[in-house]
C-alpha cells in the first residue's frame, strides 16, 4: 500500500522490485458524477464529471443510451476536458447553449482506460417559462432550505 510496506516486503522476498513509479494502475473511478438538472428553454447549462485513473482515462459524453459521442455535429453542444483538480484526475464539462425541449434526457459521462470503464448519468429537464415558475414555487423549500410562506419581519439579533 505504501513505499515503507514495499521496502519491508523486499527484504523478505527475493526478486521483489519496483516495476514503475507512480500510483497503482487502476480502472477509472468517477469522483464527481453529473447531477440531475432542470432549466428553462433558451438558457445554458453544464454537466460536470470528475474522474481519477492511472493511466489517465479518456472521457466521453453520450445521451439517452446512444453510442454517438457528443457533441457530434450539434453546434449548441460543447465538451471540454482538462487535467485536475488533483494529479491523475480529469474534469470534463458538457455544455448546452440555447436549451430546447429536445435537449431533455439522460446524459452519461463514460470514462475508460486500458484497465476498464465506468459511467455515471445525470438527467436534464427542460421547462418552458411558465412551467419553470411553477416548478420553482413547488420546490423552493427543498432547494433553498426555507419556507417562503413564513413571515420574515422579525428581528434576528
N, CA, C and O atoms as a DFTB+ gen file, in Angstrom:
628 C
 N C O
     1  1       0.808      -1.203       0.000
     2  2       0.000       0.000       0.000
     3  2       0.848       1.263       0.000
     4  3       0.400       2.310      -0.468
     5  1       2.071       1.176       0.521
     6  2       2.949       2.342       0.505
     7  2       4.399       1.888       0.388
     8  3       4.690       0.695       0.478
     9  1       5.300       2.832       0.189
    10  2       6.712       2.505      -0.060
    11  2       7.364       1.831       1.151
    12  3       8.249       0.991       0.983
    13  1       6.943       2.186       2.360
    14  2       7.517       1.549       3.554
    15  2       7.150       0.066       3.601
    16  3       8.000      -0.773       3.900
    17  1       5.895      -0.262       3.308
    18  2       5.484      -1.663       3.283
    19  2       6.213      -2.414       2.164
    20  3       6.567      -3.581       2.330
    21  1       6.435      -1.756       1.039
    22  2       7.165      -2.382      -0.052
    23  2       8.593      -2.709       0.380
    24  3       9.069      -3.823       0.163
    25  1       9.270      -1.751       0.985
    26  2      10.667      -1.983       1.404
    27  2      10.738      -3.129       2.408
    28  3      11.656      -3.947       2.353
    29  1       9.776      -3.191       3.323
    30  2       9.747      -4.288       4.295
    31  2       9.563      -5.621       3.571
    32  3      10.240      -6.596       3.894
    33  1       8.662      -5.672       2.606
    34  2       8.427      -6.911       1.848
    35  2       9.637      -7.268       0.999
    36  3       9.924      -8.451       0.816
    37  1      10.358      -6.275       0.472
    38  2      11.513      -6.526      -0.388
    39  2      12.643      -7.225       0.373
    40  3      13.388      -8.007      -0.218
    41  1      12.779      -6.958       1.663
    42  2      13.809      -7.621       2.460
    43  2      13.501      -9.095       2.660
    44  3      14.420      -9.905       2.783
    45  1      12.236      -9.452       2.694
    46  2      11.879     -10.849       2.967
    47  2      11.538     -11.652       1.708
    48  3      11.363     -12.868       1.790
    49  1      11.443     -11.008       0.562
    50  2      11.066     -11.704      -0.674
    51  2      12.102     -11.424      -1.747
    52  3      12.244     -10.288      -2.198
    53  1      12.827     -12.460      -2.160
    54  2      13.833     -12.304      -3.205
    55  2      13.156     -11.956      -4.529
    56  3      12.081     -12.472      -4.834
    57  1      13.785     -11.082      -5.314
    58  2      13.292     -10.746      -6.643
    59  2      12.203      -9.691      -6.669
    60  3      11.722      -9.336      -7.744
    61  1      11.810      -9.191      -5.535
    62  2      10.783      -8.147      -5.495
    63  2      11.434      -6.816      -5.866
    64  3      12.420      -6.407      -5.253
    65  1      10.873      -6.138      -6.880
    66  2      11.454      -4.874      -7.326
    67  2      10.352      -3.927      -7.779
    68  3       9.205      -4.325      -7.978
    69  1      10.728      -2.677      -7.934
    70  2       9.786      -1.657      -8.384
    71  2       9.668      -1.763      -9.900
    72  3      10.665      -1.647     -10.613
    73  1       8.459      -1.980     -10.390
    74  2       8.235      -2.079     -11.834
    75  2       8.068      -0.702     -12.450
    76  3       8.574      -0.447     -13.543
    77  1       7.372       0.179     -11.770
    78  2       7.205       1.546     -12.269
    79  2       6.895       2.475     -11.110
    80  3       6.306       2.068     -10.108
    81  1       7.299       3.730     -11.260
    82  2       6.983       4.733     -10.250
    83  2       5.622       5.329     -10.569
    84  3       5.178       5.303     -11.717
    85  1       4.979       5.852      -9.579
    86  2       3.661       6.434      -9.795
    87  2       2.626       5.683      -8.987
    88  3       2.957       4.755      -8.249
    89  1       1.388       6.076      -9.124
    90  2       0.342       5.407      -8.346
    91  2       0.088       3.999      -8.898
    92  3       0.554       3.649      -9.982
    93  1      -0.642       3.225      -8.148
    94  2      -1.027       1.900      -8.633
    95  2      -1.934       2.070      -9.842
    96  3      -2.766       2.977      -9.884
    97  1      -1.766       1.195     -10.818
    98  2      -2.614       1.239     -12.005
    99  2      -4.043       0.900     -11.582
   100  3      -4.270      -0.018     -10.794
   101  1      -4.990       1.650     -12.113
   102  2      -6.376       1.449     -11.719
   103  2      -7.332       1.794     -12.853
   104  3      -7.063       2.670     -13.676
   105  1      -8.434       1.096     -12.874
   106  2      -9.516       1.459     -13.794
   107  2     -10.069       2.810     -13.336
   108  3      -9.880       3.184     -12.179
   109  1     -10.739       3.541     -14.208
   110  2     -11.282       4.849     -13.828
   111  2     -12.276       4.765     -12.671
   112  3     -12.998       3.782     -12.502
   113  1     -12.282       5.830     -11.892
   114  2     -13.207       5.990     -10.766
   115  2     -13.820       7.376     -10.885
   116  3     -13.095       8.369     -10.942
   117  1     -15.144       7.456     -10.923
   118  2     -15.809       8.758     -11.013
   119  2     -15.919       9.345      -9.614
   120  3     -16.631       8.809      -8.763
   121  1     -15.208      10.455      -9.375
   122  2     -15.204      11.111      -8.072
   123  2     -16.367      12.084      -7.930
   124  3     -16.940      12.205      -6.848
   125  1     -16.725      12.779      -9.007
   126  2     -17.854      13.705      -9.003
   127  2     -18.715      13.386     -10.228
   128  3     -18.332      13.705     -11.354
   129  1     -19.876      12.757     -10.015
   130  2     -20.735      12.417     -11.149
   131  2     -21.589      13.607     -11.578
   132  3     -21.746      14.562     -10.817
   133  1     -22.142      13.556     -12.790
   134  2     -23.074      14.612     -13.195
   135  2     -24.318      14.574     -12.310
   136  3     -24.750      13.497     -11.898
   137  1     -24.891      15.726     -12.018
   138  2     -26.103      15.824     -11.192
   139  2     -27.307      16.103     -12.067
   140  3     -27.178      16.686     -13.143
   141  1     -28.481      15.688     -11.608
   142  2     -29.717      15.986     -12.314
   143  2     -29.953      17.492     -12.299
   144  3     -29.725      18.157     -11.289
   145  1     -30.415      18.023     -13.436
   146  2     -30.621      19.464     -13.583
   147  2     -31.972      19.747     -14.231
   148  3     -32.465      18.962     -15.040
   149  1     -32.561      20.882     -13.861
   150  2     -33.761      21.393     -14.521
   151  2     -33.473      22.840     -14.871
   152  3     -32.996      23.601     -14.029
   153  1     -33.764      23.236     -16.133
   154  2     -33.538      24.615     -16.533
   155  2     -34.598      25.014     -17.549
   156  3     -35.338      24.174     -18.062
   157  1     -34.655      26.299     -17.827
   158  2     -35.689      26.854     -18.693
   159  2     -35.199      26.915     -20.144
   160  3     -34.003      27.063     -20.397
   161  1     -36.140      26.800     -21.094
   162  2     -35.785      26.875     -22.508
   163  2     -35.037      28.176     -22.798
   164  3     -35.331      29.226     -22.227
   165  1     -34.065      28.074     -23.697
   166  2     -33.277      29.238     -24.087
   167  2     -32.063      29.488     -23.226
   168  3     -31.200      30.276     -23.611
   169  1     -31.961      28.846     -22.069
   170  2     -30.832      29.100     -21.170
   171  2     -29.657      28.181     -21.506
   172  3     -29.715      27.385     -22.443
   173  1     -28.595      28.312     -20.719
   174  2     -27.394      27.498     -20.875
   175  2     -27.205      26.667     -19.613
   176  3     -27.458      27.144     -18.507
   177  1     -26.759      25.420     -19.780
   178  2     -26.495      24.563     -18.620
   179  2     -25.225      23.754     -18.871
   180  3     -24.772      23.613     -20.007
   181  1     -24.658      23.224     -17.775
   182  2     -23.446      22.403     -17.875
   183  2     -23.521      21.227     -16.914
   184  3     -23.954      21.370     -15.770
   185  1     -23.094      20.066     -17.390
   186  2     -22.874      18.905     -16.534
   187  2     -21.380      18.810     -16.275
   188  3     -20.582      19.126     -17.158
   189  1     -20.983      18.375     -15.068
   190  2     -19.578      18.174     -14.695
   191  2     -19.367      16.713     -14.358
   192  3     -20.244      16.065     -13.787
   193  1     -18.196      16.195     -14.714
   194  2     -17.800      14.828     -14.356
   195  2     -16.306      14.855     -14.040
   196  3     -15.505      15.267     -14.879
   197  1     -15.919      14.412     -12.820
   198  2     -14.503      14.345     -12.434
   199  2     -14.105      12.884     -12.256
   200  3     -14.793      12.116     -11.584
   201  1     -12.981      12.515     -12.870
   202  2     -12.551      11.117     -12.919
   203  2     -11.095      10.989     -12.479
   204  3     -10.249      11.803     -12.849
   205  1     -10.810       9.942     -11.672
   206  2      -9.434       9.575     -11.316
   207  2      -9.110       8.274     -12.033
   208  3      -9.934       7.360     -12.070
   209  1      -7.909       8.185     -12.606
   210  2      -7.456       6.934     -13.217
   211  2      -5.961       7.018     -13.491
   212  3      -5.427       8.091     -13.768
   213  1      -5.286       5.854     -13.408
   214  2      -3.903       5.747     -13.831
   215  2      -3.728       4.412     -14.523
   216  3      -3.882       3.378     -13.873
   217  1      -3.416       4.380     -15.803
   218  2      -3.138       5.531     -16.661
   219  2      -4.379       6.395     -16.872
   220  3      -5.511       5.963     -16.657
   221  1      -4.122       7.636     -17.304
   222  2      -5.199       8.613     -17.451
   223  2      -6.316       8.050     -18.324
   224  3      -6.077       7.270     -19.246
   225  1      -7.530       8.461     -18.012
   226  2      -8.715       7.982     -18.729
   227  2      -9.075       8.917     -19.879
   228  3      -8.636      10.066     -19.925
   229  1      -9.861       8.418     -20.778
   230  2     -10.498       9.207     -21.818
   231  2     -11.951       9.358     -21.384
   232  3     -12.588       8.376     -21.005
   233  1     -12.487      10.595     -21.436
   234  2     -13.874      10.838     -21.031
   235  2     -14.687      11.182     -22.268
   236  3     -14.286      12.009     -23.086
   237  1     -15.841      10.526     -22.388
   238  2     -16.781      10.794     -23.472
   239  2     -18.161      11.053     -22.875
   240  3     -18.471      10.591     -21.777
   241  1     -18.982      11.794     -23.608
   242  2     -20.359      12.082     -23.196
   243  2     -21.311      11.484     -24.220
   244  3     -21.084      11.574     -25.426
   245  1     -22.385      10.869     -23.721
   246  2     -23.401      10.267     -24.578
   247  2     -24.783      10.648     -24.039
   248  3     -24.923      11.018     -22.873
   249  1     -25.813      10.552     -24.909
   250  2     -27.168      10.924     -24.499
   251  2     -28.127       9.765     -24.721
   252  3     -28.086       9.107     -25.761
   253  1     -28.997       9.515     -23.734
   254  2     -30.104       8.561     -23.824
   255  2     -29.698       7.179     -24.324
   256  3     -30.429       6.574     -25.109
   257  1     -28.555       6.671     -23.888
   258  2     -28.146       5.331     -24.255
   259  2     -27.603       5.180     -25.667
   260  3     -27.269       4.068     -26.076
   261  1     -27.504       6.270     -26.421
   262  2     -26.942       6.199     -27.773
   263  2     -25.432       6.014     -27.702
   264  3     -24.793       6.411     -26.728
   265  1     -24.875       5.415     -28.733
   266  2     -23.429       5.225     -28.791
   267  2     -22.714       6.400     -29.435
   268  3     -21.486       6.400     -29.521
   269  1     -23.465       7.408     -29.890
   270  2     -22.870       8.580     -30.527
   271  2     -22.212       9.442     -29.447
   272  3     -22.848       9.805     -28.458
   273  1     -20.940       9.761     -29.649
   274  2     -20.221      10.604     -28.698
   275  2     -20.545      12.069     -28.975
   276  3     -20.470      12.531     -30.114
   277  1     -20.907      12.789     -27.917
   278  2     -21.230      14.211     -28.049
   279  2     -19.957      15.040     -28.058
   280  3     -18.986      14.635     -27.419
   281  1     -19.903      16.154     -28.728
   282  2     -21.012      16.904     -29.269
   283  2     -21.469      16.464     -30.651
   284  3     -22.516      16.922     -31.110
   285  1     -20.734      15.601     -31.331
   286  2     -21.122      15.229     -32.683
   287  2     -21.133      16.463     -33.563
   288  3     -20.215      17.281     -33.500
   289  1     -22.166      16.605     -34.387
   290  2     -22.241      17.772     -35.270
   291  2     -23.236      18.810     -34.768
   292  3     -23.697      19.652     -35.538
   293  1     -23.568      18.755     -33.480
   294  2     -24.536      19.681     -32.890
   295  2     -23.820      20.955     -32.432
   296  3     -23.028      20.902     -31.491
   297  1     -24.081      22.099     -33.075
   298  2     -23.339      23.328     -32.753
   299  2     -23.691      23.947     -31.406
   300  3     -22.935      24.788     -30.920
   301  1     -24.817      23.565     -30.776
   302  2     -25.144      24.185     -29.490
   303  2     -24.700      23.328     -28.298
   304  3     -25.020      23.645     -27.153
   305  1     -23.961      22.239     -28.567
   306  2     -23.390      21.402     -27.508
   307  2     -21.869      21.459     -27.631
   308  3     -21.321      21.333     -28.726
   309  1     -21.194      21.650     -26.497
   310  2     -19.729      21.616     -26.496
   311  2     -19.244      20.790     -25.315
   312  3     -19.921      20.687     -24.292
   313  1     -18.073      20.210     -25.468
   314  2     -17.451      19.393     -24.426
   315  2     -16.026      19.884     -24.228
   316  3     -15.285      20.092     -25.189
   317  1     -15.653      20.066     -22.960
   318  2     -14.275      20.445     -22.632
   319  2     -13.768      19.523     -21.538
   320  3     -14.507      19.160     -20.623
   321  1     -12.499      19.149     -21.642
   322  2     -11.872      18.300     -20.638
   323  2     -10.499      18.870     -20.325
   324  3      -9.778      19.312     -21.219
   325  1     -10.149      18.853     -19.054
   326  2      -8.816      19.326     -18.648
   327  2      -8.339      18.473     -17.495
   328  3      -9.131      17.804     -16.832
   329  1      -7.035      18.500     -17.258
   330  2      -6.465      17.772     -16.134
   331  2      -6.803      18.437     -14.820
   332  3      -6.922      19.659     -14.743
   333  1      -6.956      17.629     -13.790
   334  2      -7.175      18.163     -12.445
   335  2      -8.588      17.937     -11.970
   336  3      -9.409      17.406     -12.717
   337  1      -8.894      18.324     -10.751
   338  2      -8.123      19.230      -9.907
   339  2      -6.904      18.588      -9.230
   340  3      -5.980      19.309      -8.853
   341  1      -6.871      17.266      -9.066
   342  2      -5.723      16.604      -8.452
   343  2      -4.922      15.872      -9.534
   344  3      -5.388      15.721     -10.664
   345  1      -3.726      15.423      -9.181
   346  2      -2.898      14.659     -10.102
   347  2      -3.637      13.368     -10.486
   348  3      -4.254      12.726      -9.636
   349  1      -3.571      13.001     -11.751
   350  2      -4.218      11.810     -12.318
   351  2      -5.746      11.915     -12.324
   352  3      -6.445      10.902     -12.372
   353  1      -6.246      13.124     -12.277
   354  2      -7.684      13.356     -12.397
   355  2      -7.970      14.166     -13.648
   356  3      -7.127      14.929     -14.120
   357  1      -9.161      13.990     -14.172
   358  2      -9.661      14.771     -15.297
   359  2     -11.006      15.352     -14.921
   360  3     -11.802      14.704     -14.241
   361  1     -11.259      16.569     -15.360
   362  2     -12.568      17.201     -15.208
   363  2     -13.114      17.439     -16.604
   364  3     -12.420      17.973     -17.470
   365  1     -14.360      17.041     -16.820
   366  2     -14.979      17.206     -18.126
   367  2     -16.339      17.867     -17.962
   368  3     -17.101      17.538     -17.053
   369  1     -16.632      18.810     -18.862
   370  2     -17.909      19.522     -18.854
   371  2     -18.613      19.316     -20.180
   372  3     -17.995      19.369     -21.243
   373  1     -19.918      19.079     -20.103
   374  2     -20.765      19.092     -21.286
   375  2     -21.656      20.310     -21.136
   376  3     -22.379      20.430     -20.147
   377  1     -21.614      21.213     -22.099
   378  2     -22.394      22.458     -22.030
   379  2     -23.375      22.499     -23.194
   380  3     -23.029      22.178     -24.331
   381  1     -24.607      22.902     -22.886
   382  2     -25.628      23.077     -23.912
   383  2     -26.108      24.520     -23.836
   384  3     -26.547      24.980     -22.782
   385  1     -26.023      25.234     -24.960
   386  2     -26.480      26.622     -25.042
   387  2     -27.812      26.660     -25.765
   388  3     -28.040      25.873     -26.684
   389  1     -28.691      27.562     -25.365
   390  2     -29.991      27.718     -26.009
   391  2     -30.839      26.463     -25.868
   392  3     -31.273      25.881     -26.863
   393  1     -31.076      26.043     -24.610
   394  2     -31.823      24.808     -24.354
   395  2     -33.168      24.783     -25.083
   396  3     -33.891      25.779     -25.134
   397  1     -33.474      23.630     -25.636
   398  2     -34.755      23.385     -26.299
   399  2     -35.350      22.118     -25.683
   400  3     -34.616      21.321     -25.098
   401  1     -36.661      21.919     -25.803
   402  2     -37.273      20.709     -25.230
   403  2     -36.606      19.410     -25.689
   404  3     -36.556      18.447     -24.924
   405  1     -36.099      19.365     -26.907
   406  2     -35.430      18.166     -27.413
   407  2     -34.115      17.846     -26.716
   408  3     -33.580      16.750     -26.878
   409  1     -33.588      18.795     -25.941
   410  2     -32.340      18.562     -25.203
   411  2     -32.576      17.776     -23.921
   412  3     -31.628      17.251     -23.336
   413  1     -33.832      17.687     -23.474
   414  2     -34.150      16.938     -22.256
   415  2     -33.752      15.476     -22.460
   416  3     -33.882      14.940     -23.561
   417  1     -33.267      14.837     -21.399
   418  2     -32.894      13.432     -21.483
   419  2     -31.828      13.078     -20.472
   420  3     -31.512      13.866     -19.581
   421  1     -31.280      11.896     -20.615
   422  2     -30.247      11.393     -19.718
   423  2     -28.889      11.501     -20.406
   424  3     -28.688      10.949     -21.487
   425  1     -27.964      12.212     -19.776
   426  2     -26.611      12.400     -20.302
   427  2     -25.660      11.558     -19.464
   428  3     -25.737      11.549     -18.236
   429  1     -24.765      10.855     -20.141
   430  2     -23.881       9.909     -19.469
   431  2     -22.425      10.265     -19.730
   432  3     -22.007      10.452     -20.873
   433  1     -21.666      10.354     -18.648
   434  2     -20.217      10.545     -18.688
   435  2     -19.600       9.150     -18.667
   436  3     -19.852       8.381     -17.740
   437  1     -18.792       8.811     -19.681
   438  2     -18.151       7.494     -19.777
   439  2     -16.644       7.708     -19.744
   440  3     -16.094       8.432     -20.574
   441  1     -15.978       7.073     -18.781
   442  2     -14.514       7.179     -18.659
   443  2     -13.917       5.799     -18.851
   444  3     -14.387       4.826     -18.262
   445  1     -12.864       5.709     -19.689
   446  2     -12.233       4.410     -19.885
   447  2     -10.740       4.555     -20.134
   448  3     -10.262       5.542     -20.695
   449  1     -10.027       3.528     -19.691
   450  2      -8.605       3.379     -19.990
   451  2      -8.357       1.901     -20.270
   452  3      -9.311       1.133     -20.389
   453  1      -7.104       1.489     -20.378
   454  2      -6.789       0.101     -20.710
   455  2      -7.253      -0.887     -19.644
   456  3      -7.353      -2.083     -19.918
   457  1      -7.537      -0.411     -18.438
   458  2      -7.901      -1.313     -17.342
   459  2      -9.397      -1.427     -17.096
   460  3      -9.828      -2.287     -16.327
   461  1     -10.198      -0.575     -17.735
   462  2     -11.635      -0.689     -17.516
   463  2     -12.396       0.551     -17.921
   464  3     -11.850       1.502     -18.479
   465  1     -13.678       0.503     -17.617
   466  2     -14.586       1.584     -17.997
   467  2     -15.610       1.780     -16.887
   468  3     -15.973       0.840     -16.180
   469  1     -16.070       3.027     -16.748
   470  2     -17.088       3.346     -15.752
   471  2     -17.932       4.483     -16.309
   472  3     -17.453       5.274     -17.122
   473  1     -19.190       4.569     -15.874
   474  2     -20.032       5.673     -16.336
   475  2     -20.962       6.128     -15.222
   476  3     -21.222       5.396     -14.268
   477  1     -21.456       7.353     -15.364
   478  2     -22.426       7.922     -14.436
   479  2     -23.323       8.855     -15.242
   480  3     -22.884       9.455     -16.223
   481  1     -24.581       8.972     -14.823
   482  2     -25.558       9.733     -15.597
   483  2     -26.192      10.851     -14.791
   484  3     -26.252      10.811     -13.562
   485  1     -26.661      11.845     -15.523
   486  2     -27.455      12.930     -14.968
   487  2     -28.618      13.189     -15.915
   488  3     -28.471      13.098     -17.134
   489  1     -29.769      13.513     -15.347
   490  2     -30.967      13.761     -16.148
   491  2     -31.166      15.266     -16.285
   492  3     -31.059      16.008     -15.308
   493  1     -31.457      15.709     -17.508
   494  2     -31.748      17.113     -17.777
   495  2     -33.227      17.263     -18.084
   496  3     -33.762      16.593     -18.967
   497  1     -33.882      18.150     -17.344
   498  2     -35.258      18.521     -17.625
   499  2     -35.269      19.926     -18.207
   500  3     -34.593      20.816     -17.692
   501  1     -36.034      20.134     -19.279
   502  2     -36.138      21.445     -19.913
   503  2     -37.599      21.881     -19.849
   504  3     -38.479      21.204     -20.380
   505  1     -37.851      23.020     -19.191
   506  2     -39.210      23.509     -18.992
   507  2     -39.398      24.865     -19.663
   508  3     -38.454      25.642     -19.808
   509  1     -40.638      25.131     -20.069
   510  2     -40.985      26.459     -20.567
   511  2     -41.012      27.438     -19.411
   512  3     -40.988      27.013     -18.256
   513  1     -41.060      28.749     -19.682
   514  2     -41.029      29.751     -18.611
   515  2     -42.141      29.574     -17.571
   516  3     -41.876      29.684     -16.374
   517  1     -43.373      29.305     -18.000
   518  2     -44.468      29.130     -17.040
   519  2     -44.281      27.865     -16.216
   520  3     -44.520      27.866     -15.008
   521  1     -43.855      26.789     -16.865
   522  2     -43.611      25.536     -16.152
   523  2     -42.476      25.709     -15.146
   524  3     -42.528      25.165     -14.043
   525  1     -41.449      26.470     -15.532
   526  2     -40.304      26.689     -14.644
   527  2     -40.729      27.478     -13.416
   528  3     -40.289      27.182     -12.305
   529  1     -41.570      28.467     -13.604
   530  2     -42.075      29.264     -12.486
   531  2     -42.824      28.383     -11.495
   532  3     -42.615      28.485     -10.286
   533  1     -43.695      27.521     -12.004
   534  2     -44.456      26.615     -11.135
   535  2     -43.518      25.630     -10.449
   536  3     -43.688      25.337      -9.265
   537  1     -42.523      25.114     -11.184
   538  2     -41.560      24.164     -10.626
   539  2     -40.781      24.803      -9.480
   540  3     -40.597      24.186      -8.431
   541  1     -40.327      26.036      -9.679
   542  2     -39.572      26.725      -8.632
   543  2     -40.437      26.980      -7.409
   544  3     -39.970      26.816      -6.282
   545  1     -41.678      27.373      -7.605
   546  2     -42.584      27.610      -6.472
   547  2     -42.792      26.339      -5.668
   548  3     -42.796      26.375      -4.437
   549  1     -42.965      25.216      -6.355
   550  2     -43.202      23.942      -5.663
   551  2     -41.970      23.430      -4.937
   552  3     -42.097      22.734      -3.930
   553  1     -40.782      23.761      -5.426
   554  2     -39.550      23.185      -4.880
   555  2     -38.692      24.175      -4.107
   556  3     -37.552      23.855      -3.771
   557  1     -39.199      25.355      -3.818
   558  2     -38.423      26.398      -3.140
   559  2     -37.875      25.921      -1.795
   560  3     -36.700      26.138      -1.497
   561  1     -38.707      25.276      -0.984
   562  2     -38.274      24.839       0.339
   563  2     -37.122      23.851       0.232
   564  3     -36.136      23.979       0.957
   565  1     -37.228      22.865      -0.658
   566  2     -36.175      21.861      -0.802
   567  2     -34.884      22.462      -1.342
   568  3     -33.797      22.119      -0.879
   569  1     -35.000      23.363      -2.327
   570  2     -33.809      23.898      -2.979
   571  2     -33.032      24.864      -2.104
   572  3     -31.801      24.863      -2.117
   573  1     -33.743      25.692      -1.342
   574  2     -33.050      26.738      -0.591
   575  2     -33.139      26.568       0.919
   576  3     -32.537      27.339       1.666
   577  1     -33.878      25.573       1.371
   578  2     -33.933      25.279       2.793
   579  2     -34.758      26.255       3.613
   580  3     -34.541      26.376       4.818
   581  1     -35.690      26.947       2.995
   582  2     -36.572      27.806       3.775
   583  2     -37.966      27.799       3.185
   584  3     -38.166      27.458       2.020
   585  1     -38.911      28.176       3.997
   586  2     -40.312      28.173       3.614
   587  2     -40.715      29.591       3.255
   588  3     -40.678      30.478       4.108
   589  1     -41.104      29.823       1.992
   590  2     -41.412      31.168       1.555
   591  2     -42.740      31.692       2.117
   592  3     -43.041      32.876       1.967
   593  1     -43.540      30.828       2.762
   594  2     -44.801      31.288       3.350
   595  2     -44.587      31.899       4.732
   596  3     -45.486      32.558       5.255
   597  1     -43.416      31.694       5.332
   598  2     -43.125      32.215       6.659
   599  2     -42.920      33.722       6.594
   600  3     -42.382      34.242       5.617
   601  1     -43.342      34.403       7.617
   602  2     -43.138      35.849       7.698
   603  2     -41.707      36.133       8.149
   604  3     -41.225      35.528       9.106
   605  1     -41.029      37.051       7.462
   606  2     -39.649      37.375       7.797
   607  2     -39.513      38.813       8.288
   608  3     -38.531      39.488       7.976
   609  1     -40.488      39.276       9.048
   610  2     -40.385      40.655       9.562
   611  2     -39.898      40.697      10.992
   612  3     -39.975      41.739      11.644
   613  1     -39.395      39.572      11.493
   614  2     -38.874      39.526      12.855
   615  2     -37.425      39.998      12.872
   616  3     -36.724      39.938      11.862
   617  1     -36.986      40.473      14.049
   618  2     -35.568      40.799      14.224
   619  2     -34.805      39.520      14.522
   620  3     -35.328      38.629      15.191
   621  1     -33.575      39.418      14.035
   622  2     -32.787      38.218      14.233
   623  2     -31.544      38.487      15.067
   624  3     -30.524      37.825      14.873
   625  1     -31.600      39.430      15.977
   626  2     -30.434      39.758      16.801
   627  2     -30.440      38.992      18.080
   628  3     -29.530      39.145      18.895
